[in-house]
Coordinates of C-alpha atoms and ligand atoms in Angstrom, one line a residue:
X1 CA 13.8 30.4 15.8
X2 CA 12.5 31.3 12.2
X3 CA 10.1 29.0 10.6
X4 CA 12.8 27.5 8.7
X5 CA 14.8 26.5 12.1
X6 CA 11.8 24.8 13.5
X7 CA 11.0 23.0 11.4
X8 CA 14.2 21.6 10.6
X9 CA 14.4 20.8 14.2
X10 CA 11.4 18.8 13.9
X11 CA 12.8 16.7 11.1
X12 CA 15.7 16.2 13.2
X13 CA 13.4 15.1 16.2
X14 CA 11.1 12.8 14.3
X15 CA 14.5 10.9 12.6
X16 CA 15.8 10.5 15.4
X17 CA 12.5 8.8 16.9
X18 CA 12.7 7.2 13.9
X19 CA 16.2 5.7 13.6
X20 CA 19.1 3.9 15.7
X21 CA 21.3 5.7 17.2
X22 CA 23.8 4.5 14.5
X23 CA 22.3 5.0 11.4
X24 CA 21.0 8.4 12.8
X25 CA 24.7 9.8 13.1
X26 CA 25.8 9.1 10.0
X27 CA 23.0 9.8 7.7
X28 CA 21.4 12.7 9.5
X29 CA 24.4 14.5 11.8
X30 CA 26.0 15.8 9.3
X31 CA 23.0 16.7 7.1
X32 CA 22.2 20.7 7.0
X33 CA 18.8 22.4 5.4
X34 CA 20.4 25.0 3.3
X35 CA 17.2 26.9 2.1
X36 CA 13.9 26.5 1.5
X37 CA 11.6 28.7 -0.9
X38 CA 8.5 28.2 -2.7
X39 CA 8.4 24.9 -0.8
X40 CA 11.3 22.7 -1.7
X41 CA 13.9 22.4 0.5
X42 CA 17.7 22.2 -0.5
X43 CA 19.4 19.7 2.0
X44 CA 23.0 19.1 2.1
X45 CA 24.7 15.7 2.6
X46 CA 28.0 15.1 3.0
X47 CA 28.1 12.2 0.1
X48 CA 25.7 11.5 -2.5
X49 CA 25.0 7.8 -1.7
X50 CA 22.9 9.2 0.8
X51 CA 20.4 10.4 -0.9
X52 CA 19.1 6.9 -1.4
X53 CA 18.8 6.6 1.7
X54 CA 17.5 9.4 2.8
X55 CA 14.6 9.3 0.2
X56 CA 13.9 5.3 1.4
X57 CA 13.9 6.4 4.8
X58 CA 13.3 10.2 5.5
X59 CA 10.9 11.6 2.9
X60 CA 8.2 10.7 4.6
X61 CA 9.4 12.9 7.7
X62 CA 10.5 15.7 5.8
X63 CA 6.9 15.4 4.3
X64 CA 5.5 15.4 7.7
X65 CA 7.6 17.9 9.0
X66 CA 6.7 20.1 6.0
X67 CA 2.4 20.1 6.2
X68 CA 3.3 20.1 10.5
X69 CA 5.1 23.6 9.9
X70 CA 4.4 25.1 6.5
X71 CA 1.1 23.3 5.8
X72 CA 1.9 21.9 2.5
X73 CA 4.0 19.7 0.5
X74 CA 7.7 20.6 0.8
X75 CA 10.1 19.0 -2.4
X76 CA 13.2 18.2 -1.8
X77 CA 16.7 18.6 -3.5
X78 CA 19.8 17.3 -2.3
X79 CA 23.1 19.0 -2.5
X80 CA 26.6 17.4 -2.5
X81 CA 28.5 20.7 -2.1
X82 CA 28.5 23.8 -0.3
X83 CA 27.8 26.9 -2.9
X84 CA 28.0 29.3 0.4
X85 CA 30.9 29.3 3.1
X86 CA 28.7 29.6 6.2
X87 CA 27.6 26.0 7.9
X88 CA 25.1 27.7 9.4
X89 CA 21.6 27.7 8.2
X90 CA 20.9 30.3 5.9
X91 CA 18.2 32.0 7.5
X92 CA 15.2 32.7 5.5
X93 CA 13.5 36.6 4.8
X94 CA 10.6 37.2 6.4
X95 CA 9.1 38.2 2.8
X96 CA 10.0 35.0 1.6
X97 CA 8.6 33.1 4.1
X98 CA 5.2 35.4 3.7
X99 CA 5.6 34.0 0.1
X100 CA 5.8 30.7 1.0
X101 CA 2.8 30.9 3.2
X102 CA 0.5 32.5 0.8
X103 CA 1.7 30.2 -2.1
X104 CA 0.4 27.1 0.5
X105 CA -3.2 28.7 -0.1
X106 CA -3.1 28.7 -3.4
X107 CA -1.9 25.6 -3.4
X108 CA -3.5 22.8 -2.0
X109 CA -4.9 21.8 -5.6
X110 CA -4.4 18.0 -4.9
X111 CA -5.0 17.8 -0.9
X112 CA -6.5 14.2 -2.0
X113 CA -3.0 12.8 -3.2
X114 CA -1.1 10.9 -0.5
X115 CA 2.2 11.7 -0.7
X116 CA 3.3 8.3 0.9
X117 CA 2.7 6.7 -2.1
X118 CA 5.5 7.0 -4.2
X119 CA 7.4 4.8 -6.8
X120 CA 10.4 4.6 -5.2
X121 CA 8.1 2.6 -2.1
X122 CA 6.5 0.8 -4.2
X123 CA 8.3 -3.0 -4.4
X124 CA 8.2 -4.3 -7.6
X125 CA 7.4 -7.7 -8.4
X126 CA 6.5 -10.2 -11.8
X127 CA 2.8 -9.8 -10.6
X128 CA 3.2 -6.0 -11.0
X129 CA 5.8 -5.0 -13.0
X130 CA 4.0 -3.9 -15.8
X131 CA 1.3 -2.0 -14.2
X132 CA 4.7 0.0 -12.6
X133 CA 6.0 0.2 -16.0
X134 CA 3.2 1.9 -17.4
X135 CA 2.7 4.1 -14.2
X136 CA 5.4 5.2 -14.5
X137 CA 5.4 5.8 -18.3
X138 CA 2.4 7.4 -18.1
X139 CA 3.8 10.1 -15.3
X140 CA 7.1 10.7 -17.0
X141 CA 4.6 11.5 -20.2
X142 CA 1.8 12.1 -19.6
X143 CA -0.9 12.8 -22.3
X144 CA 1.3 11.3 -24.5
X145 CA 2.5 7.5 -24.5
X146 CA -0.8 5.7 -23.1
X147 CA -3.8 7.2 -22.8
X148 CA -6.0 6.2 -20.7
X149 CA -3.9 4.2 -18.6
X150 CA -6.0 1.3 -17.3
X151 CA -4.5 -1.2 -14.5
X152 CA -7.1 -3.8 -12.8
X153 CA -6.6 -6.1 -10.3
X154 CA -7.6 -7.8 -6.8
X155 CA -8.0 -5.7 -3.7
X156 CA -4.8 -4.7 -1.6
X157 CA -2.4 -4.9 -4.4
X158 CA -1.5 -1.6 -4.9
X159 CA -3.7 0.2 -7.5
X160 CA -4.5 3.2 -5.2
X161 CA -0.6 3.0 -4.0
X162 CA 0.2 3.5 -8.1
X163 CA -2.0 6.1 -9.2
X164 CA -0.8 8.0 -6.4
X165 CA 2.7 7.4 -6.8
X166 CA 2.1 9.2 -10.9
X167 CA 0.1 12.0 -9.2
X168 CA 3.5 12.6 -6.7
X169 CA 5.5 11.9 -9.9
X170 CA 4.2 14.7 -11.7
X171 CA 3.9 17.0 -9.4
X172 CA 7.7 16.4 -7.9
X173 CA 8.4 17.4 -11.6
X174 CA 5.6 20.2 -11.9
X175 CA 4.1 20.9 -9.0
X176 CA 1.5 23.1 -11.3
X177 CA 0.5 20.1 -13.3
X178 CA -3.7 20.2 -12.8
X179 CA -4.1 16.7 -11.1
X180 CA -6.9 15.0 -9.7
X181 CA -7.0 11.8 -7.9
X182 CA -10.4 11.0 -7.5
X183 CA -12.6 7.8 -6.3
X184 CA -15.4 7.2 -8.5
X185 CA -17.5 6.8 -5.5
X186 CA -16.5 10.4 -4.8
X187 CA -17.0 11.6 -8.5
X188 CA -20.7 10.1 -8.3
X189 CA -21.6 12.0 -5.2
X190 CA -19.5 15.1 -6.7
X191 CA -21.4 14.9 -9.7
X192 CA -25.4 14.0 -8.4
X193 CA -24.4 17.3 -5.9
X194 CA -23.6 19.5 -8.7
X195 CA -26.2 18.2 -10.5
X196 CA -29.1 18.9 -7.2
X197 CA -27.8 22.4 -6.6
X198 CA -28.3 23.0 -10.9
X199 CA -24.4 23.9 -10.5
X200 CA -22.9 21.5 -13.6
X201 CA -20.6 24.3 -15.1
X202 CA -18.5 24.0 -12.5
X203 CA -18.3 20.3 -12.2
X204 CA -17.1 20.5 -15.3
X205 CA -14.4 23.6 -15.1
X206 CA -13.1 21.0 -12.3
X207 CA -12.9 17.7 -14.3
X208 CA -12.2 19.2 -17.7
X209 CA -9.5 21.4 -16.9
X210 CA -7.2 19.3 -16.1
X211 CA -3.8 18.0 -17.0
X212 CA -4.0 14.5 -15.1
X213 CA -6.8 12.8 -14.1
X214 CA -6.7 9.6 -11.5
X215 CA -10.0 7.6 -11.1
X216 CA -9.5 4.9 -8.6
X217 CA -12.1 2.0 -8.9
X218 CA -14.3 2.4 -11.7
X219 CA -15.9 -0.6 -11.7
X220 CA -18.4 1.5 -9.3
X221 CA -19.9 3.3 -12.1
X222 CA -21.3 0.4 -13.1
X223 CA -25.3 0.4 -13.3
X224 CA -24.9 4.2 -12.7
X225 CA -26.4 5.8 -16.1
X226 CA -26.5 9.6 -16.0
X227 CA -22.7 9.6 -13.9
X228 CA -21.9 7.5 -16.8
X229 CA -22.8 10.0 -19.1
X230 CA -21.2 12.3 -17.5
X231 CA -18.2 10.5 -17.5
X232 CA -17.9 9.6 -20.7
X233 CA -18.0 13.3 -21.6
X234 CA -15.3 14.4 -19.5
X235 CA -12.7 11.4 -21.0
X236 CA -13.6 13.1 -24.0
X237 CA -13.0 16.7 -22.8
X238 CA -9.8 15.1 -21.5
X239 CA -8.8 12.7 -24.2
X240 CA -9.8 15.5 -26.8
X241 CA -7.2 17.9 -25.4
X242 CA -4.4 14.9 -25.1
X243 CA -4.8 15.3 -21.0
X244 CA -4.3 12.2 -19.2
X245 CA -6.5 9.5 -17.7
X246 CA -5.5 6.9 -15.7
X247 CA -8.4 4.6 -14.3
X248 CA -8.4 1.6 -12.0
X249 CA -11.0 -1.4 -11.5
X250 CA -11.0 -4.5 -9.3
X251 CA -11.6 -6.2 -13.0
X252 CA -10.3 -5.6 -16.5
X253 CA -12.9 -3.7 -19.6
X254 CA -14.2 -7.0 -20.6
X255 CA -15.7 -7.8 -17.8
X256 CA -17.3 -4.4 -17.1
X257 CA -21.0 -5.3 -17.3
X258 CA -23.8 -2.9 -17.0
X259 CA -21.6 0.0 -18.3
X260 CA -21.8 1.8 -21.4
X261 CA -20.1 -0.3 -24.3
X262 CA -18.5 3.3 -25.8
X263 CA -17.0 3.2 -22.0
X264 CA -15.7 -0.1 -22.2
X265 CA -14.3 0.7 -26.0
X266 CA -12.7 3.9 -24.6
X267 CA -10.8 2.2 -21.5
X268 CA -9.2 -0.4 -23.9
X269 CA -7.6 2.5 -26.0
X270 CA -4.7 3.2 -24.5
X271 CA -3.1 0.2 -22.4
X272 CA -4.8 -2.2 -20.1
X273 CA -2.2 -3.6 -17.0
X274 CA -3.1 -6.3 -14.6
X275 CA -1.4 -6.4 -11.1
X276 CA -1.4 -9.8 -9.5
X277 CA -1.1 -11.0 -6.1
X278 CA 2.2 -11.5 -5.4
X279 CA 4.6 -14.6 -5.1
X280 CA 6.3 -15.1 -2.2
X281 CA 9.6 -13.7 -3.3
X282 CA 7.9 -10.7 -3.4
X283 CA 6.0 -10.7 -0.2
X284 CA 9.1 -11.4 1.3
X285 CA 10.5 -8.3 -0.7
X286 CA 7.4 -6.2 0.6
X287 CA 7.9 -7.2 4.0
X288 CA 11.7 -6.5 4.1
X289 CA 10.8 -3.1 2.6
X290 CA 7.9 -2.2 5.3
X291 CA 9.8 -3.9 8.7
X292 CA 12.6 -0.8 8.1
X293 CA 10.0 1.4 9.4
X294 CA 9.6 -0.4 12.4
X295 CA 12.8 -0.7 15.4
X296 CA 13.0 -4.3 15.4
X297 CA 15.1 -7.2 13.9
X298 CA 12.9 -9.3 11.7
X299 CA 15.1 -12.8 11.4
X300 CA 14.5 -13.9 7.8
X301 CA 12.5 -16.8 9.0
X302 CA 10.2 -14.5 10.3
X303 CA 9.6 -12.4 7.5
X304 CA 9.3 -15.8 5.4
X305 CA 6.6 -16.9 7.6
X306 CA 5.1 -13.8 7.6
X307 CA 5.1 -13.8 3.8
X308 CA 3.8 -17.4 3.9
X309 CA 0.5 -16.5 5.8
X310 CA -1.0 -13.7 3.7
X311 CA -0.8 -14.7 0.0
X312 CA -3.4 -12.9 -1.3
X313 CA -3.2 -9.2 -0.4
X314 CA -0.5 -6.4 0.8
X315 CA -2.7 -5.0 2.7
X316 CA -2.7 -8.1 4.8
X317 CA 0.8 -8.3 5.1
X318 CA 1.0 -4.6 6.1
X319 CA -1.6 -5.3 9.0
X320 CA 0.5 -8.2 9.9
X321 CA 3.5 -6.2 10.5
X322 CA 1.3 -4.2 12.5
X323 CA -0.1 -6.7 14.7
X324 CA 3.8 -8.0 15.7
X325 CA 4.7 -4.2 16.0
X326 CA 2.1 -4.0 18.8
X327 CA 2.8 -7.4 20.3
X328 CA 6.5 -6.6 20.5
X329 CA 5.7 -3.1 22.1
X330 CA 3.8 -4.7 25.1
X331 CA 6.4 -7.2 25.8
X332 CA 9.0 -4.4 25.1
X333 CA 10.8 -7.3 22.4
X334 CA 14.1 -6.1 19.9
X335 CA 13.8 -9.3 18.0
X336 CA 10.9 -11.1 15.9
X337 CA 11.2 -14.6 15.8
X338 CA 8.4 -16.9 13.9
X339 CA 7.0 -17.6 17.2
X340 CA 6.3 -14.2 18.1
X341 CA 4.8 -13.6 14.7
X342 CA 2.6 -16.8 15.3
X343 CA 1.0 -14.9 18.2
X344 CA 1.0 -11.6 16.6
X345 CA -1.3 -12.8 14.0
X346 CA -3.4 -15.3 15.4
X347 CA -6.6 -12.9 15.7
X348 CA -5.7 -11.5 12.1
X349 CA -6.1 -15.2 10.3
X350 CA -8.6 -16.4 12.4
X351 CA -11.0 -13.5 10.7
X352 CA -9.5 -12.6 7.3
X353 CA -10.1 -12.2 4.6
X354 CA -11.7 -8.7 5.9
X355 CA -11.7 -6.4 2.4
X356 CA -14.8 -4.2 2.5
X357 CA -15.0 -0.7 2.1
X358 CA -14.9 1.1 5.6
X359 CA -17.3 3.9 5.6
X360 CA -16.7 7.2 7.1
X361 CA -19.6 6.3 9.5
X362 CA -18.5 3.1 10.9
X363 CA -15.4 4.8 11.9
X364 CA -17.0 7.5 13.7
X365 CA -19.1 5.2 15.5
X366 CA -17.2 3.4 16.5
X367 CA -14.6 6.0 17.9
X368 CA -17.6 7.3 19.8
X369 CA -18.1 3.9 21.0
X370 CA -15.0 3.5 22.5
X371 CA -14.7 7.4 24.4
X372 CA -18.6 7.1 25.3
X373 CA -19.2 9.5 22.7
X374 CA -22.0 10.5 20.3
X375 CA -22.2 10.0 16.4
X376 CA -23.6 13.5 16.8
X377 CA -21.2 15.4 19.2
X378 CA -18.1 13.6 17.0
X379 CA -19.7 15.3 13.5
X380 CA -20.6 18.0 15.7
X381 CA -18.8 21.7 16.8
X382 CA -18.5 21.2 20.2
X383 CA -14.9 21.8 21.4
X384 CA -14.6 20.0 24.4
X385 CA -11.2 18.6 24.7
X386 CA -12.1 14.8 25.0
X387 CA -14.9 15.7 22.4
X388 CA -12.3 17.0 20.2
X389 CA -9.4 14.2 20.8
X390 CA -12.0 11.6 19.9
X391 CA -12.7 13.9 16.7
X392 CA -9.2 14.0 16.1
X393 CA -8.7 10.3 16.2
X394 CA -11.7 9.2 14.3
X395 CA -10.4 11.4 11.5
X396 CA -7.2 10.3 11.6
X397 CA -9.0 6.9 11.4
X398 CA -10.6 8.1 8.5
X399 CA -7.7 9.2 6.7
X400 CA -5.7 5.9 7.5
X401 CA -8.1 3.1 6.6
X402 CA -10.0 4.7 3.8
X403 CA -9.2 5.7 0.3
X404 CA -10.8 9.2 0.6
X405 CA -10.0 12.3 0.1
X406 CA -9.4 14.8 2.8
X407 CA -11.9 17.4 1.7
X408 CA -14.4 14.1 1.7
X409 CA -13.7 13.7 5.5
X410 CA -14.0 16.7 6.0
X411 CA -17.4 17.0 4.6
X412 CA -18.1 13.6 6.8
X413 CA -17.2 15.1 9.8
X414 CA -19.9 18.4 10.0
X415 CA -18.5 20.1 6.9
X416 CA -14.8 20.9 8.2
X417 CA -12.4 22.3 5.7
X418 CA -10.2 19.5 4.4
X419 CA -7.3 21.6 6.6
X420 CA -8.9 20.8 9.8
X421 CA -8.8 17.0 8.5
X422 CA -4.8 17.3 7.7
X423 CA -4.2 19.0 11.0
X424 CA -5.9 16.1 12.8
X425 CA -4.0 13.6 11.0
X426 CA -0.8 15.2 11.6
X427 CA -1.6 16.0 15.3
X428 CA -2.3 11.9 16.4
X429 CA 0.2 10.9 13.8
X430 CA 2.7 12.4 15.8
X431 CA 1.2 11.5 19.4
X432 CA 1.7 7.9 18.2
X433 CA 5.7 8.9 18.0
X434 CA 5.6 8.4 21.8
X435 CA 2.3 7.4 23.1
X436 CA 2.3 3.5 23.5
X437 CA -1.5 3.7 25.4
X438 CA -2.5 5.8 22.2
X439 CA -1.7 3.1 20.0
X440 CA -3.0 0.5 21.7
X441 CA -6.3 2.2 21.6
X442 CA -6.4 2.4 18.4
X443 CA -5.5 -0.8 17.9
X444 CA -8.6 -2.0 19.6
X445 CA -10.6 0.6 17.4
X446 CA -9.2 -0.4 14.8
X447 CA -10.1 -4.3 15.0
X448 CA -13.9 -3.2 16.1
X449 CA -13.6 -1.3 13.0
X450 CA -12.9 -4.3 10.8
X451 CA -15.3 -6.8 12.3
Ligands
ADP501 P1 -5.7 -1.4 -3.9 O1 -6.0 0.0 -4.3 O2 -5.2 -2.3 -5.1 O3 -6.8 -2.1 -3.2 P2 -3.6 -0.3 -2.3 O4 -2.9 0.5 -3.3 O5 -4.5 0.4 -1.4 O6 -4.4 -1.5 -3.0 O7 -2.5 -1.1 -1.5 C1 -2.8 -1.6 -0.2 C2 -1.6 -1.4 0.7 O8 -0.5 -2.3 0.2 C3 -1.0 0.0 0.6 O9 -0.6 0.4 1.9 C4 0.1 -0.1 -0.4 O10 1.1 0.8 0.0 C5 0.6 -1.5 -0.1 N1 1.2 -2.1 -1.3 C6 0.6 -2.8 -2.3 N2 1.4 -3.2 -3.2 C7 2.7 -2.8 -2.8 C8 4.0 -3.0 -3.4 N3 4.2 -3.6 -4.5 N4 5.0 -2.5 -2.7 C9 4.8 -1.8 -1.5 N5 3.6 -1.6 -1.0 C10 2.5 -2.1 -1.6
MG502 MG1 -7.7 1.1 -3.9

């Protein structure tokens, strides 16, 4: 099999993990890859209302599928007709292939954008609908309509989710585009290294030569004077040059203390978005959206009560779905009824609302807690194979329940390339396809983790 064969395979493995037997034969049967080259992938369906589903339900395996075999994000295009005769799979030149593979090191520009985020996932609601507006806006022009971008709001309702779903935006339309998606936790610590190894000229070549840049939470550079500085003069490199800026804050300008007023003046330029925690029409929405993933029937009482528990935060709701996944697992269940859900969640309300940052550190502690391992030996080289499965796991953890950015793991974990980090992630992701013990454990971490 060429590369292009196995990984097809693969998506054809993990959908049908993924989906009933039903759905499975008449979305994906008939489905061929026709090509792929310089990393998008022409797949042919037999009607072209399929392609909704396909991108609701099977981007995020073709995704997978893609970093598993060519290590690095695949685009798709769908085809409704056959241009060639053959129903075979066109069979891809070695050369190309070689292209493809050295293209992938060149390309990794934005390893800290999550492709899962995307628009099309995002549910939209009265509480958000103009923050999606302007996201969306922004990424269909960006530089030009709003600039910066600002969208605030309460934790867990989907501010990270947006500014990556305009960094996937843009790049699905120009995978060139120079993006960033940064945290300003991250830029701080970026900038105060640049600054201790006297290396500024290339902090800036990386944050003023750019097209797009994403700063998630910048209510963290308040009472932080010389990154302030520093950030004031990249939004002007940026802003100068008509590049965009999108910024998020858990609160809108106004109530930005302790940061420069010329800051403040400068994020009310452009537009200024709240997102709100949503009604329950749509949590309900949310919910409905999420349980697809999972292989159960959700009555619609269920998902009301659901929707009824967590008012305040998606990120709630998504653990909740969690909680009855792993419930309905152990007592092997097809079909959620309130009751269930009850029992699911009972831990969860009895010790929310949990919405700190998780550090890096706590994970890996706690990881090591559970395999009777080290802090040291988990950052550490040592390539033991339990060693290295509780490695795996802890970034995986890392990459799951924190907002950073894979080269930041990395660097957590002994200085690893931000590769080693996506391999992990990809390796446990797909043990979890049919490891029930694996998930529970994590489960357990998980909720340690938390509390
Ligand atoms: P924030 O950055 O505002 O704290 P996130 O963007 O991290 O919140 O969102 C938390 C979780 O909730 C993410 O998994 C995100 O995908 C999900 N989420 C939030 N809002 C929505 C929405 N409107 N539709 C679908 N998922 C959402
Ligand atoms: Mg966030």
């Amino acid at each position: 099999m060429n590369k292009q064969q196995v990984f097809w395979s693969r998506v054809l493995q993990l959908a049908k993990n993924k989906l009933n037997q039903g759905a499975y034969d008449f979305y994906v049967e008939n489905a061929q890859l026709l090509s792929i080259s310089s990393n998008r992938a022409q797949i042919f369906l037999d009607s072209p209302y399929k392609q909704l589903f396909w991108d609701q339900n099977l981007k995020d395996i073709l995704i997978t599928a893609g970093f598993e075999i060519f290590d690095s994000q695949i685009s798709i295009d769908y085809q409704f007709t056959h241009d060639t005769p053959e129903r075979e799979v066109v069979s891809e030149p070695i050369e190309q292939l070689q292209s493809v593979m050295q293209q992938k090191s060149q390309q990794p520009l934005h390893p800290d954008i999550k492709p899962q985020y995307t628009f099309e996932n995002f549910v939209q609601g009265d509480n958000n609908q103009m923050a999606k507006a302007g996201a969306l806006a922004v990424a269909d022009n960006p530089g030009s309509l709003y600039n910066p971008l600002f969208i605030y709001g309460g934790p867990g309702l989907g501010k990270t989710h947006l500014l990556n779903a305009i960094g996937n935006w843009i790049l699905g339309n120009n995978p060139h585009a120079r993006i960033k998606y940064v945290s300003t936790e991250t830029f701080i610590n970026d900038f105060l290294e640049h600054l201790r190894l006297n290396d500024m000229e290339n902090f800036k070549k990386i944050y003023r030569n750019l097209d797009v840049l994403l700063i998630d939470d910048v209510q963290f550079l308040r009472n932080k004077a010389s990154t302030q500085e520093e950030f004031f003069h990249t939004f002007e490199a940026l802003y100068g040059k008509n590049k965009q800026i999108v910024l998020t804050s858990d609160r809108s300008p106004d109530y930005l203390d302790n940061l420069e007023e010329r800051l403040v003046t400068r994020f009310k330029w452009g537009t200024t978005s709240d997102i709100t925690p949503p009604d329950l029409e749509t949590r309900i929405a949310i919910l409905r959206n999420k349980c697809e993933d999972y292989p159960y029937d959700f009555t619609d009482d269920t998902l009301s009560y659901l929707a009824g528990q967590f008012d305040s935060n998606v990120r709630d709701l998504e653990g909740a779905l969690k909680d009855v996944h792993l419930l309905a697992n152990l007592k092997q269940l097809t079909e959620i009824t309130v009751d269930v859900a009850a029992e699911a969640i009972r831990a969860r309300k009895q010790t929310s609302p949990t919405n700190t940052v998780i550090a890096i550190e706590t994970i890996q502690q706690e990881v090591g807690n559970f395999y009777g391992i080290s802090l040291k030996e988990i950052k550490g080289a040592k390539r033991v194979q339990h060693i290295v499965h509780a490695r795996q796991v802890a970034m995986y953890l890392a990459r799951e329940m924190t907002d950073n950015s894979l080269p930041k793991i990395g660097k957590e974990f002994g200085k690893r390339d931000h590769t080693t980090v996506m391999h992990a992630h990809n390796k446990i992701k797909n043990m979890l396809i049919d490891d029930k013990n694996l998930e529970i454990e994590l489960t357990t971490i998980k909720n340690k983790i938390r509390h």
